[in-house]
Amino acid sequence: MTTVATEVPGFLDLAIQFGLIVASGVTLLVGYRVIQGPTTPDRVVALDTIGTNVVAIAVLFALATGRGLFVTVSLVLAIIGFISTIAVARYVTEGDIIE
Amino acid sequence: MSDGIQRETTVVAKTVTRIVVPLILVTAIALLLQGHNLPGGGFIAGVLTATAFALTYIIYGLDYIQTELLDRGVDVPDGVPTALARESGTVFGIGLAIAAGGGIAAMVLGYPFLTQAVAFLEHLPVYHELEVASAFVFDLGVYFVVVGGLLTILSVVGAE
C-alpha cells in the first residue's frame, strides 16, 4: 500500500504540527455554528466543513506518523463527504433526494 | 433527461457523476482486494460501491436508470417491488451463498467451519509474487451482501 517517508525534515514537522492545530481549532469553531446555527443550511455547511477538516487532519496525521492507512481513511471520508453534500443539496433545493 | 418535467439536474452534476463513479468503484475494488491483510475488506468496499450507485440514483433518478440503462418498464402497481429492488435482493442472496459456501468448503476438506488458508504464487510475469488468501472468498461474500442490502434499501425507500 502507500508508503510515506518516515523521516520528515524539521521544518516540515513544524508545519505539520501547526496545520494539525489550525485544522483542529477550526473544527471546534465550526462546532459552534452547528449547535447555534439559526437555519438548517447553516448547520449543513458547518457539518460539511467539519467533514473536510477531518479529511485534512487524517492526511496530516498520516504525514506526521508515516502510516499510510490514514491516507485510505481520508480518501474514503472524502468520497462519502462529497456524496452527502450532493444529497443534502438536493434535499434543500427540491425536498426529495431520490425520485 | 427522460421526462424533464420536474427534474432539474444540471449538466455539471451529470458530468461530475460520470467522472467520479468509476473512481469510487476503483477505490472500492482496491479496498476489497487488499482487505485480507491491510485496512479495507468486504464491508467498506460494499459501502463505497453502494454510495457510487446512490450517486447515480440521486443525479439521474430511479426512473432513468430503469428505463434507459436496464431497459425495464417503470409502471409497477403499488406494493410490488421494482425490478431494481428485486435484482438487488438477488445480489444479497448470491453474496450470502458465497460467504456460507466459503465456510462449508473448509468443512468438506475436513477442517472446522470457516478455516482460512493462504498460498504464495511465485515467479509470475508481472507481480513476481502473488498472495492468494482464501479469506478473499468470504470478503467477496460480505461485499455482495452489503451491496445488495444497501441497494435494496435505496431503491425501495427511494421509490416511495
PDB file of C-alpha atoms in Angstrom:
ATOM      1  CA  MET A   1       0.000   0.000   0.000  1.00  0.00           C
ATOM      2  CA  THR A   2       1.047   3.601   0.398  1.00  0.00           C
ATOM      3  CA  THR A   3       4.459   4.178   1.876  1.00  0.00           C
ATOM      4  CA  VAL A   4       5.094   7.587   3.374  1.00  0.00           C
ATOM      5  CA  ALA A   5       8.614   8.810   4.080  1.00  0.00           C
ATOM      6  CA  THR A   6       9.385   8.005   7.699  1.00  0.00           C
ATOM      7  CA  GLU A   7      11.950  10.762   8.260  1.00  0.00           C
ATOM      8  CA  VAL A   8      10.482  14.213   7.751  1.00  0.00           C
ATOM      9  CA  PRO A   9      12.693  17.300   7.840  1.00  0.00           C
ATOM     10  CA  GLY A  10      12.432  19.616  10.830  1.00  0.00           C
ATOM     11  CA  PHE A  11      10.545  22.472   9.187  1.00  0.00           C
ATOM     12  CA  LEU A  12       8.040  20.032   7.677  1.00  0.00           C
ATOM     13  CA  ASP A  13       7.429  18.514  11.091  1.00  0.00           C
ATOM     14  CA  LEU A  14       6.790  22.005  12.484  1.00  0.00           C
ATOM     15  CA  ALA A  15       4.428  22.799   9.585  1.00  0.00           C
ATOM     16  CA  ILE A  16       2.507  19.545  10.131  1.00  0.00           C
ATOM     17  CA  GLN A  17       2.078  20.289  13.839  1.00  0.00           C
ATOM     18  CA  PHE A  18       0.919  23.843  13.049  1.00  0.00           C
ATOM     19  CA  GLY A  19      -1.509  22.554  10.424  1.00  0.00           C
ATOM     20  CA  LEU A  20      -2.942  19.993  12.842  1.00  0.00           C
ATOM     21  CA  ILE A  21      -3.509  22.671  15.475  1.00  0.00           C
ATOM     22  CA  VAL A  22      -5.136  25.073  12.985  1.00  0.00           C
ATOM     23  CA  ALA A  23      -7.409  22.384  11.489  1.00  0.00           C
ATOM     24  CA  SER A  24      -8.471  21.177  14.929  1.00  0.00           C
ATOM     25  CA  GLY A  25      -9.167  24.731  16.112  1.00  0.00           C
ATOM     26  CA  VAL A  26     -11.249  25.500  13.013  1.00  0.00           C
ATOM     27  CA  THR A  27     -13.216  22.299  13.575  1.00  0.00           C
ATOM     28  CA  LEU A  28     -14.023  23.387  17.125  1.00  0.00           C
ATOM     29  CA  LEU A  29     -15.061  26.852  15.926  1.00  0.00           C
ATOM     30  CA  VAL A  30     -17.347  25.334  13.287  1.00  0.00           C
ATOM     31  CA  GLY A  31     -18.916  23.207  16.017  1.00  0.00           C
ATOM     32  CA  TYR A  32     -20.350  26.421  17.428  1.00  0.00           C
ATOM     33  CA  ARG A  33     -22.135  27.055  14.107  1.00  0.00           C
ATOM     34  CA  VAL A  34     -23.512  23.504  14.118  1.00  0.00           C
ATOM     35  CA  ILE A  35     -25.051  23.978  17.562  1.00  0.00           C
ATOM     36  CA  GLN A  36     -26.069  27.619  17.279  1.00  0.00           C
ATOM     37  CA  GLY A  37     -26.763  27.941  13.529  1.00  0.00           C
ATOM     38  CA  PRO A  38     -30.094  29.719  13.049  1.00  0.00           C
ATOM     39  CA  THR A  39     -31.136  27.856   9.887  1.00  0.00           C
ATOM     40  CA  THR A  40     -30.733  24.302   8.581  1.00  0.00           C
ATOM     41  CA  PRO A  41     -28.425  25.256   5.651  1.00  0.00           C
ATOM     42  CA  ASP A  42     -26.062  26.875   8.177  1.00  0.00           C
ATOM     43  CA  ARG A  43     -25.773  23.623  10.068  1.00  0.00           C
ATOM     44  CA  VAL A  44     -25.374  21.641   6.831  1.00  0.00           C
ATOM     45  CA  VAL A  45     -22.495  23.808   5.607  1.00  0.00           C
ATOM     46  CA  ALA A  46     -20.887  23.639   9.052  1.00  0.00           C
ATOM     47  CA  LEU A  47     -21.109  19.833   9.145  1.00  0.00           C
ATOM     48  CA  ASP A  48     -19.647  19.672   5.642  1.00  0.00           C
ATOM     49  CA  THR A  49     -16.749  21.871   6.787  1.00  0.00           C
ATOM     50  CA  ILE A  50     -16.158  19.526   9.716  1.00  0.00           C
ATOM     51  CA  GLY A  51     -16.005  16.618   7.265  1.00  0.00           C
ATOM     52  CA  THR A  52     -13.435  18.401   5.101  1.00  0.00           C
ATOM     53  CA  ASN A  53     -11.378  19.285   8.185  1.00  0.00           C
ATOM     54  CA  VAL A  54     -11.365  15.668   9.358  1.00  0.00           C
ATOM     55  CA  VAL A  55     -10.010  14.677   5.927  1.00  0.00           C
ATOM     56  CA  ALA A  56      -7.243  17.265   6.326  1.00  0.00           C
ATOM     57  CA  ILE A  57      -6.464  16.072   9.860  1.00  0.00           C
ATOM     58  CA  ALA A  58      -6.243  12.464   8.657  1.00  0.00           C
ATOM     59  CA  VAL A  59      -3.781  13.382   5.881  1.00  0.00           C
ATOM     60  CA  LEU A  60      -1.651  15.487   8.244  1.00  0.00           C
ATOM     61  CA  PHE A  61      -1.661  12.674  10.791  1.00  0.00           C
ATOM     62  CA  ALA A  62      -0.549  10.232   8.077  1.00  0.00           C
ATOM     63  CA  LEU A  63       2.333  12.599   7.252  1.00  0.00           C
ATOM     64  CA  ALA A  64       3.278  13.020  10.905  1.00  0.00           C
ATOM     65  CA  THR A  65       3.245   9.339  11.828  1.00  0.00           C
ATOM     66  CA  GLY A  66       4.248   7.830   8.473  1.00  0.00           C
ATOM     67  CA  ARG A  67       1.337   5.406   8.498  1.00  0.00           C
ATOM     68  CA  GLY A  68      -0.272   5.081   5.088  1.00  0.00           C
ATOM     69  CA  LEU A  69      -3.541   3.688   6.403  1.00  0.00           C
ATOM     70  CA  PHE A  70      -4.725   7.189   7.315  1.00  0.00           C
ATOM     71  CA  VAL A  71      -4.466   8.176   3.637  1.00  0.00           C
ATOM     72  CA  THR A  72      -7.025   5.447   2.909  1.00  0.00           C
ATOM     73  CA  VAL A  73      -9.190   6.759   5.738  1.00  0.00           C
ATOM     74  CA  SER A  74      -9.101  10.273   4.286  1.00  0.00           C
ATOM     75  CA  LEU A  75      -9.877   9.006   0.773  1.00  0.00           C
ATOM     76  CA  VAL A  76     -13.000   7.150   1.912  1.00  0.00           C
ATOM     77  CA  LEU A  77     -14.098  10.069   4.087  1.00  0.00           C
ATOM     78  CA  ALA A  78     -13.685  12.487   1.170  1.00  0.00           C
ATOM     79  CA  ILE A  79     -15.816  10.292  -1.129  1.00  0.00           C
ATOM     80  CA  ILE A  80     -18.604   9.910   1.425  1.00  0.00           C
ATOM     81  CA  GLY A  81     -18.482  13.630   2.263  1.00  0.00           C
ATOM     82  CA  PHE A  82     -18.842  14.530  -1.416  1.00  0.00           C
ATOM     83  CA  ILE A  83     -21.897  12.311  -1.861  1.00  0.00           C
ATOM     84  CA  SER A  84     -23.522  13.534   1.353  1.00  0.00           C
ATOM     85  CA  THR A  85     -23.031  17.134   0.203  1.00  0.00           C
ATOM     86  CA  ILE A  86     -24.835  16.406  -3.069  1.00  0.00           C
ATOM     87  CA  ALA A  87     -27.648  14.547  -1.266  1.00  0.00           C
ATOM     88  CA  VAL A  88     -28.181  17.397   1.203  1.00  0.00           C
ATOM     89  CA  ALA A  89     -28.076  19.988  -1.593  1.00  0.00           C
ATOM     90  CA  ARG A  90     -30.844  18.130  -3.415  1.00  0.00           C
ATOM     91  CA  TYR A  91     -32.829  17.839  -0.188  1.00  0.00           C
ATOM     92  CA  VAL A  92     -32.575  21.580   0.461  1.00  0.00           C
ATOM     93  CA  THR A  93     -33.434  22.642  -3.103  1.00  0.00           C
ATOM     94  CA  GLU A  94     -36.079  20.046  -4.041  1.00  0.00           C
ATOM     95  CA  GLY A  95     -37.124  18.427  -0.774  1.00  0.00           C
ATOM     96  CA  ASP A  96     -36.628  14.954  -2.211  1.00  0.00           C
ATOM     97  CA  ILE A  97     -33.327  13.136  -2.592  1.00  0.00           C
ATOM     98  CA  ILE A  98     -34.118  10.171  -4.876  1.00  0.00           C
ATOM     99  CA  GLU A  99     -37.002  10.444  -7.312  1.00  0.00           C
TER     100      GLU A  99
ATOM    101  CA  MET B   1     -33.495  13.982 -19.015  1.00  0.00           C
ATOM    102  CA  SER B   2     -36.081  11.367 -19.905  1.00  0.00           C
ATOM    103  CA  ASP B   3     -39.163  13.231 -18.724  1.00  0.00           C
ATOM    104  CA  GLY B   4     -37.716  16.681 -17.996  1.00  0.00           C
ATOM    105  CA  ILE B   5     -40.897  17.930 -16.366  1.00  0.00           C
ATOM    106  CA  GLN B   6     -39.878  18.194 -12.742  1.00  0.00           C
ATOM    107  CA  ARG B   7     -36.225  17.126 -12.672  1.00  0.00           C
ATOM    108  CA  GLU B   8     -33.674  19.916 -12.888  1.00  0.00           C
ATOM    109  CA  THR B   9     -30.296  18.187 -12.666  1.00  0.00           C
ATOM    110  CA  THR B  10     -27.547  20.412 -14.018  1.00  0.00           C
ATOM    111  CA  VAL B  11     -25.013  19.401 -16.664  1.00  0.00           C
ATOM    112  CA  VAL B  12     -22.242  19.990 -14.108  1.00  0.00           C
ATOM    113  CA  ALA B  13     -23.697  17.401 -11.728  1.00  0.00           C
ATOM    114  CA  LYS B  14     -24.154  14.834 -14.506  1.00  0.00           C
ATOM    115  CA  THR B  15     -20.615  15.279 -15.855  1.00  0.00           C
ATOM    116  CA  VAL B  16     -19.052  15.124 -12.381  1.00  0.00           C
ATOM    117  CA  THR B  17     -21.027  11.950 -11.691  1.00  0.00           C
ATOM    118  CA  ARG B  18     -19.704  10.315 -14.848  1.00  0.00           C
ATOM    119  CA  ILE B  19     -16.127  11.092 -13.797  1.00  0.00           C
ATOM    120  CA  VAL B  20     -16.440  10.290 -10.095  1.00  0.00           C
ATOM    121  CA  VAL B  21     -18.379   6.997 -10.208  1.00  0.00           C
ATOM    122  CA  PRO B  22     -15.551   4.999 -11.911  1.00  0.00           C
ATOM    123  CA  LEU B  23     -13.038   6.447  -9.427  1.00  0.00           C
ATOM    124  CA  ILE B  24     -15.206   5.352  -6.488  1.00  0.00           C
ATOM    125  CA  LEU B  25     -15.594   1.871  -7.963  1.00  0.00           C
ATOM    126  CA  VAL B  26     -11.819   1.518  -8.479  1.00  0.00           C
ATOM    127  CA  THR B  27     -11.215   2.602  -4.871  1.00  0.00           C
ATOM    128  CA  ALA B  28     -13.787   0.080  -3.668  1.00  0.00           C
ATOM    129  CA  ILE B  29     -12.201  -2.776  -5.623  1.00  0.00           C
ATOM    130  CA  ALA B  30      -8.735  -1.820  -4.345  1.00  0.00           C
ATOM    131  CA  LEU B  31     -10.007  -1.891  -0.750  1.00  0.00           C
ATOM    132  CA  LEU B  32     -11.687  -5.251  -1.417  1.00  0.00           C
ATOM    133  CA  LEU B  33      -8.512  -6.827  -2.830  1.00  0.00           C
ATOM    134  CA  GLN B  34      -6.201  -5.625  -0.049  1.00  0.00           C
ATOM    135  CA  GLY B  35      -8.701  -6.409   2.682  1.00  0.00           C
ATOM    136  CA  HIS B  36      -7.197  -9.659   3.961  1.00  0.00           C
ATOM    137  CA  ASN B  37      -4.001  -8.145   5.350  1.00  0.00           C
ATOM    138  CA  LEU B  38      -4.396  -4.357   5.176  1.00  0.00           C
ATOM    139  CA  PRO B  39      -7.175  -1.900   6.133  1.00  0.00           C
ATOM    140  CA  GLY B  40     -10.142  -2.459   3.899  1.00  0.00           C
ATOM    141  CA  GLY B  41     -12.238  -5.518   3.240  1.00  0.00           C
ATOM    142  CA  GLY B  42     -15.638  -6.545   2.035  1.00  0.00           C
ATOM    143  CA  PHE B  43     -17.749  -4.232   4.175  1.00  0.00           C
ATOM    144  CA  ILE B  44     -16.159  -0.876   3.347  1.00  0.00           C
ATOM    145  CA  ALA B  45     -15.788  -1.863  -0.320  1.00  0.00           C
ATOM    146  CA  GLY B  46     -19.503  -2.703  -0.399  1.00  0.00           C
ATOM    147  CA  VAL B  47     -20.426   0.575   1.256  1.00  0.00           C
ATOM    148  CA  LEU B  48     -18.349   2.536  -1.283  1.00  0.00           C
ATOM    149  CA  THR B  49     -19.907   0.666  -4.209  1.00  0.00           C
ATOM    150  CA  ALA B  50     -23.367   1.359  -2.803  1.00  0.00           C
ATOM    151  CA  THR B  51     -22.524   5.081  -2.490  1.00  0.00           C
ATOM    152  CA  ALA B  52     -21.431   5.088  -6.146  1.00  0.00           C
ATOM    153  CA  PHE B  53     -24.810   3.654  -7.157  1.00  0.00           C
ATOM    154  CA  ALA B  54     -26.566   6.050  -4.765  1.00  0.00           C
ATOM    155  CA  LEU B  55     -24.873   8.944  -6.554  1.00  0.00           C
ATOM    156  CA  THR B  56     -26.264   7.791  -9.905  1.00  0.00           C
ATOM    157  CA  TYR B  57     -29.718   7.322  -8.326  1.00  0.00           C
ATOM    158  CA  ILE B  58     -29.595  10.846  -6.879  1.00  0.00           C
ATOM    159  CA  ILE B  59     -28.346  12.581 -10.027  1.00  0.00           C
ATOM    160  CA  TYR B  60     -30.106  10.585 -12.764  1.00  0.00           C
ATOM    161  CA  GLY B  61     -33.159   9.317 -10.869  1.00  0.00           C
ATOM    162  CA  LEU B  62     -34.524   5.800 -10.428  1.00  0.00           C
ATOM    163  CA  ASP B  63     -36.798   6.032 -13.484  1.00  0.00           C
ATOM    164  CA  TYR B  64     -33.921   6.950 -15.805  1.00  0.00           C
ATOM    165  CA  ILE B  65     -31.790   4.057 -14.507  1.00  0.00           C
ATOM    166  CA  GLN B  66     -34.625   1.577 -15.000  1.00  0.00           C
ATOM    167  CA  THR B  67     -35.770   2.698 -18.436  1.00  0.00           C
ATOM    168  CA  GLU B  68     -32.546   3.798 -20.126  1.00  0.00           C
ATOM    169  CA  LEU B  69     -29.889   1.551 -18.570  1.00  0.00           C
ATOM    170  CA  LEU B  70     -31.804  -1.602 -17.610  1.00  0.00           C
ATOM    171  CA  ASP B  71     -34.487  -1.309 -20.338  1.00  0.00           C
ATOM    172  CA  ARG B  72     -37.331  -2.060 -17.949  1.00  0.00           C
ATOM    173  CA  GLY B  73     -40.767  -0.588 -17.545  1.00  0.00           C
ATOM    174  CA  VAL B  74     -41.401   1.975 -14.855  1.00  0.00           C
ATOM    175  CA  ASP B  75     -45.080   1.442 -14.204  1.00  0.00           C
ATOM    176  CA  VAL B  76     -45.466  -1.117 -11.446  1.00  0.00           C
ATOM    177  CA  PRO B  77     -48.509  -1.210  -9.174  1.00  0.00           C
ATOM    178  CA  ASP B  78     -48.125  -0.103  -5.569  1.00  0.00           C
ATOM    179  CA  GLY B  79     -46.826  -2.721  -3.194  1.00  0.00           C
ATOM    180  CA  VAL B  80     -44.917  -4.631  -5.886  1.00  0.00           C
ATOM    181  CA  PRO B  81     -41.126  -4.230  -5.687  1.00  0.00           C
ATOM    182  CA  THR B  82     -39.484  -2.708  -8.764  1.00  0.00           C
ATOM    183  CA  ALA B  83     -37.010  -4.585 -10.939  1.00  0.00           C
ATOM    184  CA  LEU B  84     -34.122  -2.776  -9.245  1.00  0.00           C
ATOM    185  CA  ALA B  85     -35.243  -3.856  -5.788  1.00  0.00           C
ATOM    186  CA  ARG B  86     -35.761  -7.474  -6.831  1.00  0.00           C
ATOM    187  CA  GLU B  87     -32.354  -7.748  -8.524  1.00  0.00           C
ATOM    188  CA  SER B  88     -30.634  -6.143  -5.529  1.00  0.00           C
ATOM    189  CA  GLY B  89     -32.240  -8.820  -3.366  1.00  0.00           C
ATOM    190  CA  THR B  90     -30.802 -11.448  -5.719  1.00  0.00           C
ATOM    191  CA  VAL B  91     -27.310  -9.934  -5.258  1.00  0.00           C
ATOM    192  CA  PHE B  92     -27.851 -10.156  -1.481  1.00  0.00           C
ATOM    193  CA  GLY B  93     -28.675 -13.870  -1.777  1.00  0.00           C
ATOM    194  CA  ILE B  94     -25.683 -14.578  -4.027  1.00  0.00           C
ATOM    195  CA  GLY B  95     -23.367 -12.915  -1.510  1.00  0.00           C
ATOM    196  CA  LEU B  96     -24.797 -14.937   1.376  1.00  0.00           C
ATOM    197  CA  ALA B  97     -24.304 -18.119  -0.668  1.00  0.00           C
ATOM    198  CA  ILE B  98     -20.662 -17.215  -1.463  1.00  0.00           C
ATOM    199  CA  ALA B  99     -19.839 -16.435   2.184  1.00  0.00           C
ATOM    200  CA  ALA B 100     -21.509 -19.580   3.521  1.00  0.00           C
ATOM    201  CA  GLY B 101     -20.092 -21.705   0.699  1.00  0.00           C
ATOM    202  CA  GLY B 102     -16.569 -20.494   1.530  1.00  0.00           C
ATOM    203  CA  GLY B 103     -17.075 -21.700   5.091  1.00  0.00           C
ATOM    204  CA  ILE B 104     -18.592 -25.025   4.088  1.00  0.00           C
ATOM    205  CA  ALA B 105     -15.732 -25.703   1.625  1.00  0.00           C
ATOM    206  CA  ALA B 106     -13.383 -25.825   4.639  1.00  0.00           C
ATOM    207  CA  MET B 107     -15.704 -28.383   6.289  1.00  0.00           C
ATOM    208  CA  VAL B 108     -15.677 -30.504   3.121  1.00  0.00           C
ATOM    209  CA  LEU B 109     -11.857 -30.589   3.303  1.00  0.00           C
ATOM    210  CA  GLY B 110     -12.014 -31.777   6.917  1.00  0.00           C
ATOM    211  CA  TYR B 111     -11.283 -28.528   8.790  1.00  0.00           C
ATOM    212  CA  PRO B 112     -13.584 -26.550  11.129  1.00  0.00           C
ATOM    213  CA  PHE B 113     -16.137 -24.150   9.615  1.00  0.00           C
ATOM    214  CA  LEU B 114     -14.568 -21.003   8.051  1.00  0.00           C
ATOM    215  CA  THR B 115     -10.972 -22.225   8.352  1.00  0.00           C
ATOM    216  CA  GLN B 116      -8.783 -19.962   6.170  1.00  0.00           C
ATOM    217  CA  ALA B 117      -5.543 -20.659   4.339  1.00  0.00           C
ATOM    218  CA  VAL B 118      -3.035 -18.681   2.299  1.00  0.00           C
ATOM    219  CA  ALA B 119      -0.848 -19.619  -0.679  1.00  0.00           C
ATOM    220  CA  PHE B 120       2.014 -17.729  -2.301  1.00  0.00           C
ATOM    221  CA  LEU B 121       2.375 -17.941  -6.082  1.00  0.00           C
ATOM    222  CA  GLU B 122       5.934 -17.105  -7.119  1.00  0.00           C
ATOM    223  CA  HIS B 123       7.724 -16.430 -10.434  1.00  0.00           C
ATOM    224  CA  LEU B 124       4.759 -14.687 -12.036  1.00  0.00           C
ATOM    225  CA  PRO B 125       5.427 -12.413 -15.047  1.00  0.00           C
ATOM    226  CA  VAL B 126       4.346  -9.029 -13.674  1.00  0.00           C
ATOM    227  CA  TYR B 127       3.669  -9.450  -9.947  1.00  0.00           C
ATOM    228  CA  HIS B 128       6.688 -11.721  -9.186  1.00  0.00           C
ATOM    229  CA  GLU B 129       4.898 -12.934  -6.067  1.00  0.00           C
ATOM    230  CA  LEU B 130       1.155 -13.052  -5.514  1.00  0.00           C
ATOM    231  CA  GLU B 131      -0.549 -13.826  -2.232  1.00  0.00           C
ATOM    232  CA  VAL B 132      -3.755 -15.819  -2.661  1.00  0.00           C
ATOM    233  CA  ALA B 133      -5.765 -15.875   0.562  1.00  0.00           C
ATOM    234  CA  SER B 134      -8.919 -17.912   0.982  1.00  0.00           C
ATOM    235  CA  ALA B 135     -10.281 -15.128   3.210  1.00  0.00           C
ATOM    236  CA  PHE B 136     -10.913 -13.235  -0.030  1.00  0.00           C
ATOM    237  CA  VAL B 137     -13.850 -15.561  -0.795  1.00  0.00           C
ATOM    238  CA  PHE B 138     -15.519 -14.615   2.487  1.00  0.00           C
ATOM    239  CA  ASP B 139     -14.724 -10.935   1.807  1.00  0.00           C
ATOM    240  CA  LEU B 140     -16.360 -11.263  -1.613  1.00  0.00           C
ATOM    241  CA  GLY B 141     -19.477 -12.721   0.023  1.00  0.00           C
ATOM    242  CA  VAL B 142     -19.627  -9.862   2.534  1.00  0.00           C
ATOM    243  CA  TYR B 143     -19.155  -7.408  -0.343  1.00  0.00           C
ATOM    244  CA  PHE B 144     -22.159  -8.731  -2.282  1.00  0.00           C
ATOM    245  CA  VAL B 145     -24.294  -8.922   0.877  1.00  0.00           C
ATOM    246  CA  VAL B 146     -23.583  -5.268   1.712  1.00  0.00           C
ATOM    247  CA  VAL B 147     -24.074  -4.057  -1.880  1.00  0.00           C
ATOM    248  CA  GLY B 148     -27.325  -5.995  -2.264  1.00  0.00           C
ATOM    249  CA  GLY B 149     -28.726  -4.962   1.098  1.00  0.00           C
ATOM    250  CA  LEU B 150     -27.935  -1.254   0.736  1.00  0.00           C
ATOM    251  CA  LEU B 151     -29.191  -1.084  -2.866  1.00  0.00           C
ATOM    252  CA  THR B 152     -32.447  -2.805  -1.873  1.00  0.00           C
ATOM    253  CA  ILE B 153     -32.981  -0.226   0.868  1.00  0.00           C
ATOM    254  CA  LEU B 154     -32.116   2.633  -1.515  1.00  0.00           C
ATOM    255  CA  SER B 155     -34.413   1.508  -4.332  1.00  0.00           C
ATOM    256  CA  VAL B 156     -37.352   0.643  -2.053  1.00  0.00           C
ATOM    257  CA  VAL B 157     -37.135   3.797   0.078  1.00  0.00           C
ATOM    258  CA  GLY B 158     -36.287   5.984  -2.921  1.00  0.00           C
ATOM    259  CA  ALA B 159     -39.335   4.768  -4.856  1.00  0.00           C
ATOM    260  CA  GLU B 160     -41.752   5.857  -2.102  1.00  0.00           C
TER     261      GLU B 160
END
